[in-house]
Short mmCIF file of C-alpha atoms in Angstrom, two decimals:
data_model
loop_
_atom_site.label_atom_id
_atom_site.label_comp_id
_atom_site.label_asym_id
_atom_site.label_seq_id
_atom_site.Cartn_x
_atom_site.Cartn_y
_atom_site.Cartn_z
CA MET A 214 0.04 0.02 0.01
CA THR A 215 3.10 2.26 0.09
CA ASN A 216 2.81 5.12 -2.29
CA THR A 217 6.09 5.46 -4.28
CA GLN A 218 5.30 8.79 -5.87
CA ALA A 219 8.21 11.04 -5.86
CA ALA A 220 8.46 14.51 -4.36
CA VAL A 221 7.40 17.33 -6.62
CA ILE A 222 8.62 20.89 -7.01
CA ASN A 223 6.23 23.79 -7.78
CA THR A 224 8.68 26.50 -9.03
CA ASP A 225 5.89 29.24 -9.14
CA ARG A 226 5.21 28.82 -5.33
CA TYR A 227 8.82 27.66 -4.48
CA THR A 228 7.46 24.55 -2.67
CA VAL A 229 8.46 20.83 -2.35
CA SER A 230 5.61 18.41 -1.61
CA ARG A 231 5.24 14.68 -1.22
CA THR A 232 2.49 12.25 -0.17
CA VAL A 233 3.06 8.72 1.08
CA VAL A 234 0.78 6.03 2.57
CA VAL A 235 2.21 4.52 5.77
CA ASN A 236 0.86 1.11 6.92
CA ALA A 237 0.82 2.38 10.57
CA SER A 238 -1.64 4.21 12.82
CA ARG A 239 -1.82 7.98 12.83
CA ALA A 240 -0.64 7.89 16.41
CA ALA A 241 2.57 5.97 15.38
CA VAL A 242 3.21 8.31 12.49
CA TRP A 243 2.71 11.39 14.80
CA ARG A 244 5.16 10.00 17.35
CA ALA A 245 7.85 9.43 14.53
CA LEU A 246 7.45 13.03 13.44
CA THR A 247 7.56 14.70 17.00
CA ASP A 248 9.52 12.37 19.32
CA PRO A 249 13.19 12.93 19.08
CA GLU A 250 13.93 9.33 19.76
CA HIS A 251 11.97 8.24 16.77
CA ILE A 252 12.97 11.15 14.50
CA ALA A 253 16.70 10.06 14.82
CA LYS A 254 15.76 6.64 13.49
CA TRP A 255 14.51 7.93 10.13
CA PHE A 256 15.35 11.82 9.69
CA GLY A 257 18.90 12.50 10.43
CA GLN A 258 21.11 10.82 13.00
CA THR A 259 20.32 13.25 15.77
CA ALA A 260 17.19 15.03 16.76
CA ARG A 261 16.36 17.46 19.66
CA ILE A 262 12.94 19.20 20.40
CA ASP A 263 13.10 21.24 23.54
CA ALA A 264 9.27 21.06 23.95
CA LEU A 265 6.43 20.10 21.76
CA GLU A 266 4.83 23.53 21.49
CA VAL A 267 4.78 26.50 19.06
CA GLY A 268 7.85 28.59 19.49
CA ALA A 269 9.98 25.75 20.92
CA ARG A 270 13.40 25.11 19.29
CA GLY A 271 15.18 21.90 18.37
CA GLY A 272 17.64 20.62 15.88
CA LEU A 273 18.36 17.87 13.26
CA GLY A 274 21.76 16.53 12.57
CA TRP A 275 23.48 14.47 9.84
CA PRO A 276 27.08 13.20 9.78
CA GLY A 277 29.40 15.90 8.40
CA HIS A 278 27.09 18.78 9.08
CA ASP A 279 26.33 21.29 11.90
CA GLU A 280 22.99 20.80 13.59
CA PHE A 281 20.10 22.36 11.57
CA THR A 282 18.22 24.58 13.88
CA MET A 283 14.21 24.23 13.93
CA GLU A 284 11.46 26.28 15.55
CA ILE A 285 8.13 24.71 15.92
CA THR A 286 5.28 26.79 14.14
CA GLU A 287 2.24 24.49 14.55
CA VAL A 288 1.23 21.60 16.77
CA ASP A 289 -2.33 20.15 16.30
CA GLU A 290 -2.11 16.62 17.50
CA PRO A 291 -2.76 14.24 15.64
CA THR A 292 -3.22 16.02 12.33
CA HIS A 293 -0.74 18.79 11.77
CA PHE A 294 2.91 19.48 12.86
CA ALA A 295 4.99 22.10 11.33
CA TYR A 296 8.35 23.83 11.93
CA ARG A 297 10.72 26.25 10.28
CA TRP A 298 14.35 25.26 9.76
CA ASN A 299 17.63 26.35 8.45
CA THR A 300 18.16 24.22 5.50
CA GLN A 301 21.54 25.69 4.81
CA GLY A 302 22.96 25.59 8.24
CA GLY A 303 24.57 28.48 10.10
CA GLU A 304 22.87 30.95 12.29
CA PHE A 305 19.04 30.36 12.51
CA ASP A 306 17.20 33.17 10.74
CA PHE A 307 13.32 32.60 11.18
CA ASP A 308 12.66 35.09 8.28
CA ARG A 309 14.98 33.10 5.91
CA ALA A 310 14.06 29.50 7.06
CA THR A 311 11.79 27.29 5.08
CA GLU A 312 8.73 25.81 6.83
CA VAL A 313 7.90 21.98 6.80
CA ARG A 314 4.23 21.18 7.43
CA PHE A 315 3.11 17.47 7.87
CA THR A 316 -0.51 16.55 7.54
CA LEU A 317 -1.75 13.17 8.71
CA VAL A 318 -5.00 11.59 7.52
CA GLU A 319 -6.34 8.28 8.70
CA GLU A 320 -7.25 5.82 5.93
CA GLY A 321 -8.37 2.48 7.45
CA ASP A 322 -5.37 0.97 9.31
CA ALA A 323 -3.04 3.33 7.39
CA THR A 324 -2.01 6.90 7.40
CA VAL A 325 -1.71 9.26 4.52
CA LEU A 326 1.14 11.60 5.27
CA THR A 327 1.70 14.74 3.06
CA VAL A 328 4.70 17.04 3.63
CA VAL A 329 4.92 20.42 2.06
CA GLU A 330 8.00 22.44 2.48
CA THR A 331 7.48 26.28 1.60
CA GLY A 332 9.46 29.42 1.74
CA PHE A 333 12.26 28.80 -0.67
CA ASP A 334 11.67 32.19 -2.15
CA ARG A 335 12.89 33.57 1.36
CA ILE A 336 16.14 31.76 1.56
CA SER A 337 18.15 33.84 -0.88
CA ASP A 338 17.93 36.58 -3.34
CA ASP A 339 19.67 34.48 -5.87
CA GLU A 340 17.36 32.48 -8.10
CA GLU A 341 20.01 29.87 -8.81
CA ALA A 342 20.41 29.15 -4.98
CA ARG A 343 16.75 28.99 -4.56
CA ARG A 344 16.29 26.33 -7.30
CA GLY A 345 19.27 24.43 -6.09
CA GLN A 346 17.81 24.23 -2.48
CA LEU A 347 14.48 23.18 -3.91
CA GLU A 348 16.22 20.26 -5.77
CA SER A 349 18.28 19.39 -2.87
CA ASN A 350 15.26 19.19 -0.59
CA ARG A 351 13.15 17.37 -3.25
CA GLY A 352 15.75 14.61 -3.12
CA GLY A 353 15.95 14.77 0.68
CA TRP A 354 12.11 14.25 1.13
CA ASN A 355 12.27 11.37 -1.35
CA GLY A 356 14.97 9.57 0.65
CA GLU A 357 13.84 10.57 4.17
CA LEU A 358 10.06 9.84 3.64
CA ASP A 359 11.02 6.39 2.23
CA GLU A 360 13.02 5.90 5.36
CA LEU A 361 10.07 6.83 7.59
CA VAL A 362 7.79 4.47 5.80
CA ASP A 363 10.49 1.71 6.18
CA TYR A 364 10.99 2.42 9.90
CA LEU A 365 7.34 2.63 10.79
CA GLU A 366 6.38 -0.49 8.79
CA ALA A 367 9.13 -2.37 10.52
CA VAL A 368 8.22 -1.25 13.97
CA SER A 369 4.43 -1.75 13.27
CA ALA A 370 4.94 -5.28 11.95
#
């Protein structure tokens, strides 16, 4: 039942989006998106969230990179979770950060998960840099959401 559709870029809106079907409960998907212990199993190798509330900060880490700072912008359990994050590393600048928004919808015993990342028009005044970051994050969401599906289906089996 896993949806293998790739992430897509909307260059007019500067967004990346992808929808996957996960053979796991919405509660399990919610935990995987919001609990640092679970996040580190599929999205990066380290994860930190100071509190699960709007305005709280956290970070995501991958080998060979500094921690990417995030700030939570929406918590509406169990349907929506969003944060802004520094996709280019360095000092966190809320106004130049992209926003990642997850939407979770129950579908029988599965969960339809949609991620939409917006704000690539804010990250730089250079159009080439914007498009490069769109492409990079499109590839990232393809890989990371595949890892999320695999992780959740393994722990739910």
